[in-house]
């Protein structure tokens, strides 16, 4: 229970994760992301904090996420946080932004780093990223805007 009285659901997916086929999609290498960001004057961070909750589960897999509460039995229709299939989020993000990665943005799990070589070009770079997010129906609020790369 949250302080404001809302219920927080916490599901232990360890058994389901043991039975799940591991994803072969690789995590991005942090060294590569750092190298690809070097030399960019302006950065902004977009938090896809609910990225997992934006990927629909296949209908036949929804029942596997079912859980019971005092109010009834429910199942997820979107990917919940905690499933080992989190790399599928990275696969989805890569599919959405593939032609922009290493140019005006980088993706790491559910976070997006908008970047530009100059401060003047930063709004245009962010507009491209946010427009793609909108077309893909992916919510990506900007949490830190216009950081200089020295920070």
mmCIF file of C-alpha atoms in Angstrom:
data_model
loop_
_atom_site.group_PDB
_atom_site.id
_atom_site.type_symbol
_atom_site.label_atom_id
_atom_site.label_comp_id
_atom_site.label_asym_id
_atom_site.label_seq_id
_atom_site.Cartn_x
_atom_site.Cartn_y
_atom_site.Cartn_z
ATOM 1 C CA UNK A 1 0.000 0.000 0.000
ATOM 2 C CA UNK A 2 1.344 3.415 -0.941
ATOM 3 C CA UNK A 3 1.261 6.314 1.516
ATOM 4 C CA UNK A 4 -1.617 7.881 -0.403
ATOM 5 C CA UNK A 5 -3.711 4.707 -0.024
ATOM 6 C CA UNK A 6 -3.253 3.380 -3.555
ATOM 7 C CA UNK A 7 -2.354 -0.275 -3.940
ATOM 8 C CA UNK A 8 1.074 -1.181 -5.302
ATOM 9 C CA UNK A 9 1.176 -4.582 -6.969
ATOM 10 C CA UNK A 10 4.410 -6.524 -6.598
ATOM 11 C CA UNK A 11 4.628 -9.840 -8.440
ATOM 12 C CA UNK A 12 7.405 -12.393 -8.020
ATOM 13 C CA UNK A 13 8.099 -13.607 -11.562
ATOM 14 C CA UNK A 14 11.091 -15.820 -10.659
ATOM 15 C CA UNK A 15 9.313 -19.102 -11.500
ATOM 16 C CA UNK A 16 8.030 -17.724 -14.797
ATOM 17 C CA UNK A 17 11.481 -16.323 -15.605
ATOM 18 C CA UNK A 18 13.045 -19.771 -15.022
ATOM 19 C CA UNK A 19 10.653 -21.267 -17.563
ATOM 20 C CA UNK A 20 10.972 -18.459 -20.103
ATOM 21 C CA UNK A 21 13.232 -18.740 -23.100
ATOM 22 C CA UNK A 22 16.016 -16.187 -22.683
ATOM 23 C CA UNK A 23 16.124 -13.312 -25.134
ATOM 24 C CA UNK A 24 19.130 -13.277 -27.408
ATOM 25 C CA UNK A 25 18.891 -9.539 -28.060
ATOM 26 C CA UNK A 26 22.045 -7.928 -26.641
ATOM 27 C CA UNK A 27 22.214 -5.045 -24.209
ATOM 28 C CA UNK A 28 24.010 -2.016 -25.643
ATOM 29 C CA UNK A 29 27.642 -1.747 -24.561
ATOM 30 C CA UNK A 30 28.057 1.201 -22.214
ATOM 31 C CA UNK A 31 31.538 1.935 -23.640
ATOM 32 C CA UNK A 32 30.049 2.298 -27.130
ATOM 33 C CA UNK A 33 27.333 4.631 -25.844
ATOM 34 C CA UNK A 34 29.904 6.806 -24.073
ATOM 35 C CA UNK A 35 32.098 6.915 -27.195
ATOM 36 C CA UNK A 36 29.129 7.806 -29.432
ATOM 37 C CA UNK A 37 28.161 10.645 -27.070
ATOM 38 C CA UNK A 38 31.640 12.184 -26.853
ATOM 39 C CA UNK A 39 31.935 15.468 -28.715
ATOM 40 C CA UNK A 40 28.261 16.374 -28.405
ATOM 41 C CA UNK A 41 27.779 19.777 -26.818
ATOM 42 C CA UNK A 42 24.188 19.398 -25.618
ATOM 43 C CA UNK A 43 22.357 16.430 -24.063
ATOM 44 C CA UNK A 44 18.821 15.738 -22.844
ATOM 45 C CA UNK A 45 17.578 12.659 -21.039
ATOM 46 C CA UNK A 46 14.154 11.213 -21.724
ATOM 47 C CA UNK A 47 12.912 8.702 -19.225
ATOM 48 C CA UNK A 48 10.902 5.858 -20.641
ATOM 49 C CA UNK A 49 10.100 4.964 -17.013
ATOM 50 C CA UNK A 50 7.050 3.010 -18.038
ATOM 51 C CA UNK A 51 8.594 1.575 -21.181
ATOM 52 C CA UNK A 52 7.921 -1.961 -20.056
ATOM 53 C CA UNK A 53 4.264 -1.072 -19.600
ATOM 54 C CA UNK A 54 4.068 0.157 -23.186
ATOM 55 C CA UNK A 55 4.877 -3.156 -24.897
ATOM 56 C CA UNK A 56 1.835 -5.347 -25.432
ATOM 57 C CA UNK A 57 2.094 -9.002 -24.462
ATOM 58 C CA UNK A 58 0.931 -11.611 -26.936
ATOM 59 C CA UNK A 59 -2.600 -12.623 -25.987
ATOM 60 C CA UNK A 60 -1.545 -16.239 -25.425
ATOM 61 C CA UNK A 61 1.109 -15.091 -22.910
ATOM 62 C CA UNK A 62 -1.075 -12.796 -20.823
ATOM 63 C CA UNK A 63 -2.467 -15.630 -18.678
ATOM 64 C CA UNK A 64 1.089 -16.537 -17.630
ATOM 65 C CA UNK A 65 1.300 -13.216 -15.761
ATOM 66 C CA UNK A 66 -1.918 -13.732 -13.790
ATOM 67 C CA UNK A 67 -2.068 -12.930 -10.087
ATOM 68 C CA UNK A 68 -4.775 -12.993 -7.432
ATOM 69 C CA UNK A 69 -5.716 -10.167 -5.095
ATOM 70 C CA UNK A 70 -8.522 -9.782 -2.550
ATOM 71 C CA UNK A 71 -10.448 -8.039 -5.366
ATOM 72 C CA UNK A 72 -10.060 -10.741 -8.008
ATOM 73 C CA UNK A 73 -7.657 -12.394 -10.432
ATOM 74 C CA UNK A 74 -5.906 -10.251 -13.001
ATOM 75 C CA UNK A 75 -3.250 -10.589 -15.678
ATOM 76 C CA UNK A 76 -1.020 -8.154 -17.490
ATOM 77 C CA UNK A 77 -1.795 -7.176 -21.074
ATOM 78 C CA UNK A 78 1.480 -5.248 -21.302
ATOM 79 C CA UNK A 79 4.968 -6.304 -20.269
ATOM 80 C CA UNK A 80 5.342 -5.877 -16.519
ATOM 81 C CA UNK A 81 8.598 -4.865 -14.920
ATOM 82 C CA UNK A 82 10.374 -7.925 -13.538
ATOM 83 C CA UNK A 83 9.984 -10.322 -16.434
ATOM 84 C CA UNK A 84 13.258 -11.622 -17.783
ATOM 85 C CA UNK A 85 12.035 -10.583 -21.201
ATOM 86 C CA UNK A 86 13.063 -7.006 -20.472
ATOM 87 C CA UNK A 87 15.510 -7.231 -23.364
ATOM 88 C CA UNK A 88 12.460 -7.212 -25.597
ATOM 89 C CA UNK A 89 12.051 -3.581 -24.569
ATOM 90 C CA UNK A 90 15.529 -2.893 -25.940
ATOM 91 C CA UNK A 91 14.600 -4.732 -29.140
ATOM 92 C CA UNK A 92 11.449 -2.599 -29.477
ATOM 93 C CA UNK A 93 13.314 0.648 -28.763
ATOM 94 C CA UNK A 94 15.962 -0.289 -31.332
ATOM 95 C CA UNK A 95 13.292 -1.059 -33.937
ATOM 96 C CA UNK A 96 11.613 2.309 -33.318
ATOM 97 C CA UNK A 97 14.756 4.468 -33.336
ATOM 98 C CA UNK A 98 17.261 2.395 -35.378
ATOM 99 C CA UNK A 99 17.951 5.072 -37.995
ATOM 100 C CA UNK A 100 18.480 7.785 -35.366
ATOM 101 C CA UNK A 101 20.728 5.871 -32.985
ATOM 102 C CA UNK A 102 24.351 7.036 -32.895
ATOM 103 C CA UNK A 103 23.213 10.196 -34.714
ATOM 104 C CA UNK A 104 20.922 12.378 -32.585
ATOM 105 C CA UNK A 105 20.184 9.875 -29.822
ATOM 106 C CA UNK A 106 21.236 6.790 -27.884
ATOM 107 C CA UNK A 107 19.049 4.194 -26.162
ATOM 108 C CA UNK A 108 19.876 2.254 -23.022
ATOM 109 C CA UNK A 109 17.106 -0.048 -21.800
ATOM 110 C CA UNK A 110 14.187 2.387 -21.344
ATOM 111 C CA UNK A 111 16.156 5.635 -21.274
ATOM 112 C CA UNK A 112 16.846 7.850 -24.263
ATOM 113 C CA UNK A 113 19.693 10.322 -24.519
ATOM 114 C CA UNK A 114 19.037 13.081 -27.045
ATOM 115 C CA UNK A 115 22.280 14.666 -28.231
ATOM 116 C CA UNK A 116 23.516 17.341 -30.581
ATOM 117 C CA UNK A 117 26.914 18.591 -31.677
ATOM 118 C CA UNK A 118 25.824 22.194 -31.021
ATOM 119 C CA UNK A 119 23.400 23.854 -28.653
ATOM 120 C CA UNK A 120 21.640 25.466 -31.608
ATOM 121 C CA UNK A 121 20.897 22.078 -33.170
ATOM 122 C CA UNK A 122 19.555 20.554 -29.981
ATOM 123 C CA UNK A 123 15.875 21.539 -30.301
ATOM 124 C CA UNK A 124 15.762 20.064 -33.809
ATOM 125 C CA UNK A 125 17.390 16.815 -32.642
ATOM 126 C CA UNK A 126 14.923 16.505 -29.770
ATOM 127 C CA UNK A 127 12.008 17.273 -32.062
ATOM 128 C CA UNK A 128 13.004 14.354 -34.304
ATOM 129 C CA UNK A 129 13.200 11.981 -31.335
ATOM 130 C CA UNK A 130 9.945 13.159 -29.759
ATOM 131 C CA UNK A 131 8.110 13.026 -33.092
ATOM 132 C CA UNK A 132 9.214 9.415 -33.583
ATOM 133 C CA UNK A 133 8.123 8.633 -30.027
ATOM 134 C CA UNK A 134 4.719 10.176 -30.707
ATOM 135 C CA UNK A 135 4.268 8.237 -33.959
ATOM 136 C CA UNK A 136 5.186 5.042 -32.108
ATOM 137 C CA UNK A 137 2.838 5.909 -29.228
ATOM 138 C CA UNK A 138 5.748 5.716 -26.802
ATOM 139 C CA UNK A 139 5.644 8.138 -23.893
ATOM 140 C CA UNK A 140 9.101 9.623 -23.335
ATOM 141 C CA UNK A 141 8.945 12.585 -20.972
ATOM 142 C CA UNK A 142 12.077 14.724 -20.855
ATOM 143 C CA UNK A 143 13.535 14.555 -17.369
ATOM 144 C CA UNK A 144 16.723 16.560 -17.935
ATOM 145 C CA UNK A 145 16.889 19.110 -20.740
ATOM 146 C CA UNK A 146 19.846 20.913 -22.252
ATOM 147 C CA UNK A 147 22.728 19.570 -20.191
ATOM 148 C CA UNK A 148 26.140 20.553 -21.425
ATOM 149 C CA UNK A 149 28.263 17.498 -22.119
ATOM 150 C CA UNK A 150 30.714 18.574 -19.438
ATOM 151 C CA UNK A 151 28.184 17.753 -16.689
#
